[in-house]
Coordinates of C-alpha atoms in Angstrom, one line a residue:
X1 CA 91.1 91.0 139.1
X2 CA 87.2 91.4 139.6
X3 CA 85.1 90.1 142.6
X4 CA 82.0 88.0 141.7
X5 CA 78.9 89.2 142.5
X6 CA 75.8 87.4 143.8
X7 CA 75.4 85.0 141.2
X8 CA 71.5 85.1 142.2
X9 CA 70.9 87.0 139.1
X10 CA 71.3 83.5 137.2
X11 CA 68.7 81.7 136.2
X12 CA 68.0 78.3 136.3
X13 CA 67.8 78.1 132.5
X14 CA 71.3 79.5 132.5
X15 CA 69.7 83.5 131.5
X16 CA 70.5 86.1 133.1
X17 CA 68.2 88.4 134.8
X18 CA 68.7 91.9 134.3
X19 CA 66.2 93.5 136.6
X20 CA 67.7 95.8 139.0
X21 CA 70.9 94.5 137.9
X22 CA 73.8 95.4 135.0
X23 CA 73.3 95.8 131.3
X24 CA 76.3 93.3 129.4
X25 CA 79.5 94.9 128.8
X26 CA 80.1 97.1 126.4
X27 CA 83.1 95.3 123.9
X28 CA 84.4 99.1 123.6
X29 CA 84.2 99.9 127.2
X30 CA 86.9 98.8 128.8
X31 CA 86.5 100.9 132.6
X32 CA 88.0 98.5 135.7
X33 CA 85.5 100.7 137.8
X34 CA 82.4 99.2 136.7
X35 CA 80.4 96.1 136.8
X36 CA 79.9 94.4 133.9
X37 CA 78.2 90.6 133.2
X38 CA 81.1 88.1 131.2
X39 CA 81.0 84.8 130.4
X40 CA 83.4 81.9 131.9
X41 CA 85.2 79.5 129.7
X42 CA 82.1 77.4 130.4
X43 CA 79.6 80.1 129.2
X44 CA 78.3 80.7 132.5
X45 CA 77.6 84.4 132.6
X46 CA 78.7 86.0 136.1
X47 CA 78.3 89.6 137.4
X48 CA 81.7 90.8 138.0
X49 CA 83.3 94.3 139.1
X50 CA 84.3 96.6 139.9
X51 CA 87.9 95.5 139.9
X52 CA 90.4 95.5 143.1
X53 CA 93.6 95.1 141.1
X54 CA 95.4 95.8 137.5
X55 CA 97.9 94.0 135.8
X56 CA 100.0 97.0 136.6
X57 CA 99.8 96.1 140.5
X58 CA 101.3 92.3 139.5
X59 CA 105.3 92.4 139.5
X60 CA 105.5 89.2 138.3
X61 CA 103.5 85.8 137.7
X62 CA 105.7 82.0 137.0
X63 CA 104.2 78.7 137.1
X64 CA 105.3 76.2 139.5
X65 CA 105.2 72.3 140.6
X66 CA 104.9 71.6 144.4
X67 CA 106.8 68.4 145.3
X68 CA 105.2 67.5 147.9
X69 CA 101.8 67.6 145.9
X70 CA 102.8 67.5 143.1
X71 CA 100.5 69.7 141.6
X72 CA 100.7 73.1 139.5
X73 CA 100.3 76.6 141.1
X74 CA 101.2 80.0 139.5
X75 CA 102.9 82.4 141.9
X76 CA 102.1 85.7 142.1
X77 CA 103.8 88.8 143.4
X78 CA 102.4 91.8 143.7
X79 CA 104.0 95.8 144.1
X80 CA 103.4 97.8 146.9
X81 CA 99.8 99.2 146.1
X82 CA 98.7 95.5 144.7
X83 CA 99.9 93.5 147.4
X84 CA 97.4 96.3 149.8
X85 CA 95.0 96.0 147.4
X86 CA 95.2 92.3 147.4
X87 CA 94.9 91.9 151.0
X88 CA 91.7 93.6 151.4
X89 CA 90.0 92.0 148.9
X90 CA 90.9 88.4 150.1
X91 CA 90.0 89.5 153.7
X92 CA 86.2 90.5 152.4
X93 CA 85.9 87.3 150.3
X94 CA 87.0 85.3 152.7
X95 CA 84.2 85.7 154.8
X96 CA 81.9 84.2 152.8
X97 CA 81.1 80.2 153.6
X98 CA 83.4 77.5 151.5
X99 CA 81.4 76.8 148.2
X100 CA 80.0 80.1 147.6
X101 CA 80.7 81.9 144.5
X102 CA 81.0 84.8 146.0
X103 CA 84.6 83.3 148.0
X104 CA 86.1 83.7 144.5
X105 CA 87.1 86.3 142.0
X106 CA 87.7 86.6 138.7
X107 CA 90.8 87.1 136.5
X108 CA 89.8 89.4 133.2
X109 CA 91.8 90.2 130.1
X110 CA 90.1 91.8 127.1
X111 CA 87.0 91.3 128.4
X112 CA 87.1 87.4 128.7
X113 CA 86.8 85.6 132.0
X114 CA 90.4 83.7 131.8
X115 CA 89.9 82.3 135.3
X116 CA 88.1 82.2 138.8
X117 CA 90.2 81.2 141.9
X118 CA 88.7 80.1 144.9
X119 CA 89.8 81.6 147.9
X120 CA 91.0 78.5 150.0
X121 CA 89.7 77.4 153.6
X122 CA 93.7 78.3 155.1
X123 CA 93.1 82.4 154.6
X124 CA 92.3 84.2 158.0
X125 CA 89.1 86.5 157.2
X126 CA 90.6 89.1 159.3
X127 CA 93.8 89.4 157.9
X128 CA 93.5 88.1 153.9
X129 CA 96.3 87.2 151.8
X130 CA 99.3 89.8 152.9
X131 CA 103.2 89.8 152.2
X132 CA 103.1 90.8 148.9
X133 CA 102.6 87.5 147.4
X134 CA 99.8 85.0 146.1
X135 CA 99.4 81.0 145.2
X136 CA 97.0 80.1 142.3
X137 CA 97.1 76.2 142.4
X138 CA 95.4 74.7 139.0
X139 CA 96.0 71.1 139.4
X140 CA 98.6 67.7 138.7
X141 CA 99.4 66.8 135.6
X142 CA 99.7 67.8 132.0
X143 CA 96.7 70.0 132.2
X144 CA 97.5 71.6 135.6
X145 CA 101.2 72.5 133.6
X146 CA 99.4 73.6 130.3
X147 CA 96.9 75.7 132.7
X148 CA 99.9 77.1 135.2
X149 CA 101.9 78.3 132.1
X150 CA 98.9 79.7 130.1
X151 CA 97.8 81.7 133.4
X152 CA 101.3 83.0 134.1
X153 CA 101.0 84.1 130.4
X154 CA 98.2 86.0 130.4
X155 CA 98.8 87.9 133.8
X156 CA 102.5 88.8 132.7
X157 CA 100.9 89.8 129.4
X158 CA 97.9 91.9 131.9
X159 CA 100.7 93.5 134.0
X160 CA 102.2 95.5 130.1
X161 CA 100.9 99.6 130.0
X162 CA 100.5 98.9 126.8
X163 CA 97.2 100.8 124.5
X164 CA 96.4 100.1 121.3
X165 CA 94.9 103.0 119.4
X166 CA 93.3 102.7 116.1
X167 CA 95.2 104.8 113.6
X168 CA 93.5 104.3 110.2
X169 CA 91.2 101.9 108.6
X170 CA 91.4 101.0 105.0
X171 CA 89.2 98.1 103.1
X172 CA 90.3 97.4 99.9
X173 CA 87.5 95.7 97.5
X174 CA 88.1 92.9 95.5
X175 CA 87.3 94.9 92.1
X176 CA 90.1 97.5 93.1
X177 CA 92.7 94.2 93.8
X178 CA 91.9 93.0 90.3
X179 CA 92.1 96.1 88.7
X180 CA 95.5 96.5 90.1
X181 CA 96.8 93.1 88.8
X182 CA 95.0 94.1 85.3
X183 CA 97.4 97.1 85.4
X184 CA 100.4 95.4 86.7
X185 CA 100.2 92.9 83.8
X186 CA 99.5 95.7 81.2
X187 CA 102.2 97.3 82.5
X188 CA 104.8 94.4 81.9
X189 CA 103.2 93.9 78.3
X190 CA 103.6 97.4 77.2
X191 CA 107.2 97.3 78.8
X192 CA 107.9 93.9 76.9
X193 CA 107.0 95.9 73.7
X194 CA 109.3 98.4 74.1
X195 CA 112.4 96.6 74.9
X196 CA 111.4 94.2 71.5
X197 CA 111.5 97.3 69.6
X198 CA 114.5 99.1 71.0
X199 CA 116.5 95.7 70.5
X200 CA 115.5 95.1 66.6
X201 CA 115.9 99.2 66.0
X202 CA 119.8 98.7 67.6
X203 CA 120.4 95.3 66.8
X204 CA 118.3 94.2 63.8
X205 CA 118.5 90.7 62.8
X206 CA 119.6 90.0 66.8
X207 CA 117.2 91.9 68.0
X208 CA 114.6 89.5 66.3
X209 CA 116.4 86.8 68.2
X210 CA 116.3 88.2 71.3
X211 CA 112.1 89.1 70.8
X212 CA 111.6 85.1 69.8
X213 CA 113.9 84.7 72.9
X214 CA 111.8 86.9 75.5
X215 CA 108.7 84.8 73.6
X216 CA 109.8 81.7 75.0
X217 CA 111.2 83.3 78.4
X218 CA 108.0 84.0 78.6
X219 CA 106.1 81.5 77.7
X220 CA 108.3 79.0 80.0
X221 CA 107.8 81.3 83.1
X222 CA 103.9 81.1 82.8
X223 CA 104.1 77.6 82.1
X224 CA 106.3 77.0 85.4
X225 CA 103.7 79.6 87.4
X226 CA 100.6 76.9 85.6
X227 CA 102.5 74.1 86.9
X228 CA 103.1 75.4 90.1
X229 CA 99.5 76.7 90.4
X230 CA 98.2 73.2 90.1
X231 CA 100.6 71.1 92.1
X232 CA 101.0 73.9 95.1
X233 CA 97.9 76.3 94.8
X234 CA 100.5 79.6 93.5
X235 CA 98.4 82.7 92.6
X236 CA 100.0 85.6 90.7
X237 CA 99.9 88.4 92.9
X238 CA 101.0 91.9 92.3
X239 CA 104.1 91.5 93.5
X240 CA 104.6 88.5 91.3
X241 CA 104.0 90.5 88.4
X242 CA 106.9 93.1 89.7
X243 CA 109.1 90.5 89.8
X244 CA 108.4 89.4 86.4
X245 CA 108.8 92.7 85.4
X246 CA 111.8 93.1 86.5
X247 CA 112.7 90.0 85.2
X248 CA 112.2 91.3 81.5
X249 CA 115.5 93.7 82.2
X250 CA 117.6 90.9 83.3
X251 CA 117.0 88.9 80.3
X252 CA 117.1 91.5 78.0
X253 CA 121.0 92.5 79.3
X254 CA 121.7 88.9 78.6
X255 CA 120.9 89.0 75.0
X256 CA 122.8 92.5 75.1
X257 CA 125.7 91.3 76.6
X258 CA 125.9 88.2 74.0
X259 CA 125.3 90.6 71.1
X260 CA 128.0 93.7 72.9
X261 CA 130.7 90.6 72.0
X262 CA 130.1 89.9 69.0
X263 CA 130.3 93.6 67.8
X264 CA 133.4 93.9 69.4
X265 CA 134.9 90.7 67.9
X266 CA 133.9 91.7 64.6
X267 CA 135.3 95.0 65.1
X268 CA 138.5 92.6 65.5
X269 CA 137.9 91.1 61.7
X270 CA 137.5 87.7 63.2
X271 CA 135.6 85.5 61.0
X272 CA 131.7 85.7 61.5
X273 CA 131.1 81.5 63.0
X274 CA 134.2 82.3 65.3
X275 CA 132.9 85.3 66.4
X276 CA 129.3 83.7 67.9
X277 CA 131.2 81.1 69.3
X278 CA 134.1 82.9 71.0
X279 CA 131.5 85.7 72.0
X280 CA 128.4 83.4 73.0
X281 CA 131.5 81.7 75.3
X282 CA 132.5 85.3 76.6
X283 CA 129.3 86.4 77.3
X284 CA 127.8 83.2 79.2
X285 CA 130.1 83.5 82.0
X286 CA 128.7 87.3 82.1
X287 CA 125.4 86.1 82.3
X288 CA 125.9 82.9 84.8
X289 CA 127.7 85.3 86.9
X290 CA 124.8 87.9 87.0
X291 CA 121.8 85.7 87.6
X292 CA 123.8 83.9 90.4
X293 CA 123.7 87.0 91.9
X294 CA 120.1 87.7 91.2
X295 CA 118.9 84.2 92.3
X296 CA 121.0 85.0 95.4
X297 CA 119.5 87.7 96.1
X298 CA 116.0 86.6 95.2
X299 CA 116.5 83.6 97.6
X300 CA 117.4 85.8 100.8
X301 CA 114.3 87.9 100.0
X302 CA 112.2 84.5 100.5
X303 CA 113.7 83.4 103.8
X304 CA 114.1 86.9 104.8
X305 CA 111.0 88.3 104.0
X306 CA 107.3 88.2 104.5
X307 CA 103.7 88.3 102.5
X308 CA 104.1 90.1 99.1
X309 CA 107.6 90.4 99.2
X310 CA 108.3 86.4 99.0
X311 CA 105.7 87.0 95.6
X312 CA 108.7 89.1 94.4
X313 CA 111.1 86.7 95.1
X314 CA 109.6 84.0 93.8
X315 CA 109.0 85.5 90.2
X316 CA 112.7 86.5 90.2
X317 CA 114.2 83.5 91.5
X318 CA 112.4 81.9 88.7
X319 CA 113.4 84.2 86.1
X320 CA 116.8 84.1 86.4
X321 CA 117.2 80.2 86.1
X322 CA 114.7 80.0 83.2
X323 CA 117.4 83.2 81.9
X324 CA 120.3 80.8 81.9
X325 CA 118.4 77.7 80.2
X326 CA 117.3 80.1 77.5
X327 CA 120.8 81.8 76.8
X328 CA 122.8 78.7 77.0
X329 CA 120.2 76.0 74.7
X330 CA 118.3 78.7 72.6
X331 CA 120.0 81.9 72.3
X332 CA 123.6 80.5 71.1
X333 CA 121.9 77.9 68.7
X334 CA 119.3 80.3 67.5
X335 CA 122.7 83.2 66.7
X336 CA 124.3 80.3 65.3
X337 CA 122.2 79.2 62.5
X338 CA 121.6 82.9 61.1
X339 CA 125.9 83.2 60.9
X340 CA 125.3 80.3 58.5
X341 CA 122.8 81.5 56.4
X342 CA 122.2 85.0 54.3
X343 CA 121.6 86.9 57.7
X344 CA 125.1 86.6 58.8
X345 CA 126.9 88.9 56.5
X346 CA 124.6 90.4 53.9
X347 CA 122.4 93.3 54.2
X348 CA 121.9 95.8 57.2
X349 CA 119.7 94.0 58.7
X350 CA 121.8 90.8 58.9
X351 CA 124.1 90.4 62.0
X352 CA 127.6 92.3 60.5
X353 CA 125.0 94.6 59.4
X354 CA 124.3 95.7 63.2
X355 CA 127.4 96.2 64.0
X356 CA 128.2 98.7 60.9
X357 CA 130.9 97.4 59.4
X358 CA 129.3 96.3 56.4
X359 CA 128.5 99.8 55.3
X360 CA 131.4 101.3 56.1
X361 CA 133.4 98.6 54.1
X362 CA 131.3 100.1 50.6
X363 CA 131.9 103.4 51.9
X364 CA 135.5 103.1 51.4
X365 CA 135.1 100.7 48.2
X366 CA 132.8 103.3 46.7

């Protein structure tokens, strides 16, 4: 809380003459023991300082409604050393004639002129405003409320020791964020390419399946991201691009798991047909299982989280129900027709090839 000073150093245009008077405040300098030269919610620039009371000398601040006049106040209430401080202050601006500016003060936070209370025609110039206590009355109605409660706000918020201190700065360009999703998306291509190869090298003819399958995995995510883009303005982030990432793994155990029983049912001698249907049945439950715990855990990451992370979430959410529509329409279908045909049981590179049992059936007949 600042007196105002002569406000004589106004002009009538509204400037402010600074000739044997203060330079404006400093927006770093933030000393209660100087004068400085604010500006009022109405732009009027006022002289104000040095300052008679912190928000550490206010104990507490509530707004209020008077009955009788129905109109707002905020009460204050002040410690010890405020409520001293207080009461000399009001005692030296009350001696100045109702209607001068100078019978006020000014309420500053952050260098902003939040309010400037009169100091009424009731206070005694010889003894002020003592007991330890204060009325701020801002009007009737909705905006006397709105202007109560905003006031009580900001000196509650005045009276925290709290100092901010700036611990690093650190700009990042829009060259360097681009560059980083150019990498991120390199990244999943180059990890895409692996798993493609490690699956035909293990699996052979499945392992084709599973790289057409990842195709259209693909393919289906960015056309869902596309859609998305257009209807509700999503952008790939970084963290977008993690999460499809990540996403590549999850599919890629589904195709494993699908192909894991049907090497073990042919290991059974079951027929070849039987075997992709019994195992594709096996397996599905697997997989449903498995992304219902992914998409559960991608959808507490969204409500849970905040900024990139919800990116993450998002692409993985995705992911895992494009995961079951591509297992359960392509994936069985796709396994399916190749039993049928000459990939099913002849060569090594056809499906009872993978699983070795083919060469170890001419092994013995040899």
């Amino acid at each position: 809380m600042l007196p105002l000073v002569d406000p004589s150093d106004v002009n009538e245009d509204g400037s402010i003459d600074l000739e044997g008077a203060l330079a404006p405040i400093d927006p770093n300098d933030d000393d209660p023991t100087k004068e400085a030269i604010l500006l009022t919610e109405t732009g009027l620039p006022i002289r104000v300082g040095p300052a008679f009371a912190l928000g550490s000398d206010i104990a507490d601040a509530a707004p209020g409604l008077d009955p009788q006049t129905s109109e707002w106040s905020v009460g204050l209430r002040f410690t010890a050393e405020g409520a001293d401080a207080f009461a000399q202050a009001t005692r030296e601006l009350a001696q100045f004639q109702i209607g001068d500016e100078r019978r006020s003060f000014a309420i500053v936070l952050d260098g902003e002129v939040i309010s400037t209370p009169f100091i009424a025609a009731s206070v005694n110039p010889a003894i002020g405003i003592s007991g330890g206590s204060a009325q701020i009355t801002t009007g009737g109605g909705p905006e006397g409320q709105s202007e109560a409660d905003a006031l009580s706000i900001v000196l509650r918020f005045g009276a925290l020791p709290i100092v901010l201190e700036q611990d690093r700065v650190q700009n990042v360009s829009a060259t360097l964020g681009g560059d980083s999703l150019n990498s991120g998306i390199v990244s999943g291509l180059i990890g895409l390419g692996l798993v493609a190869a490690a699956l035909i090298a293990y699996y052979r003819v499945l392992g084709l399946v599973a790289v057409v399958g990842l195709t259209v995995f693909g393919s289906l995510l960015v056309a869902v991201y596309s859609l998305l883009g257009i209807t509700a303005g999503l952008t790939l982030t970084l963290s977008g691009v993690a999460g499809l990432i990540v996403a590549i793994g999850i599919t890629a155990d589904s195709y494993i798991v699908f192909f894991e029983r049907i090497k073990e049912d042919l290991g059974k001698g079951l027929p070849l047909r039987r075997t992709v249907e019994s195992g594709f049945s096996r397996a599905f439950r697997t997989i449903l299982t498995a992304d219902t715990v992914s998409f559960v855990g991608a959808l507490l990451l969204w409500i849970l989280a905040i900024g990139p992370v919800k990116g993450f979430a998002l692409a993985l959410g995705l992911a895992t129900i494009i995961d079951v529509f591509v297992a359960y329409f392509y994936t069985r279908n796709a396994v399916a027709l190749l039993a049928r045909g000459p990939f099913g049981d002849g060569g090594a590179f056809s499906i009872r090839g993978a699983s070795g049992l083919r060469r170890k059936t001419e092994e013995v007949t040899a």
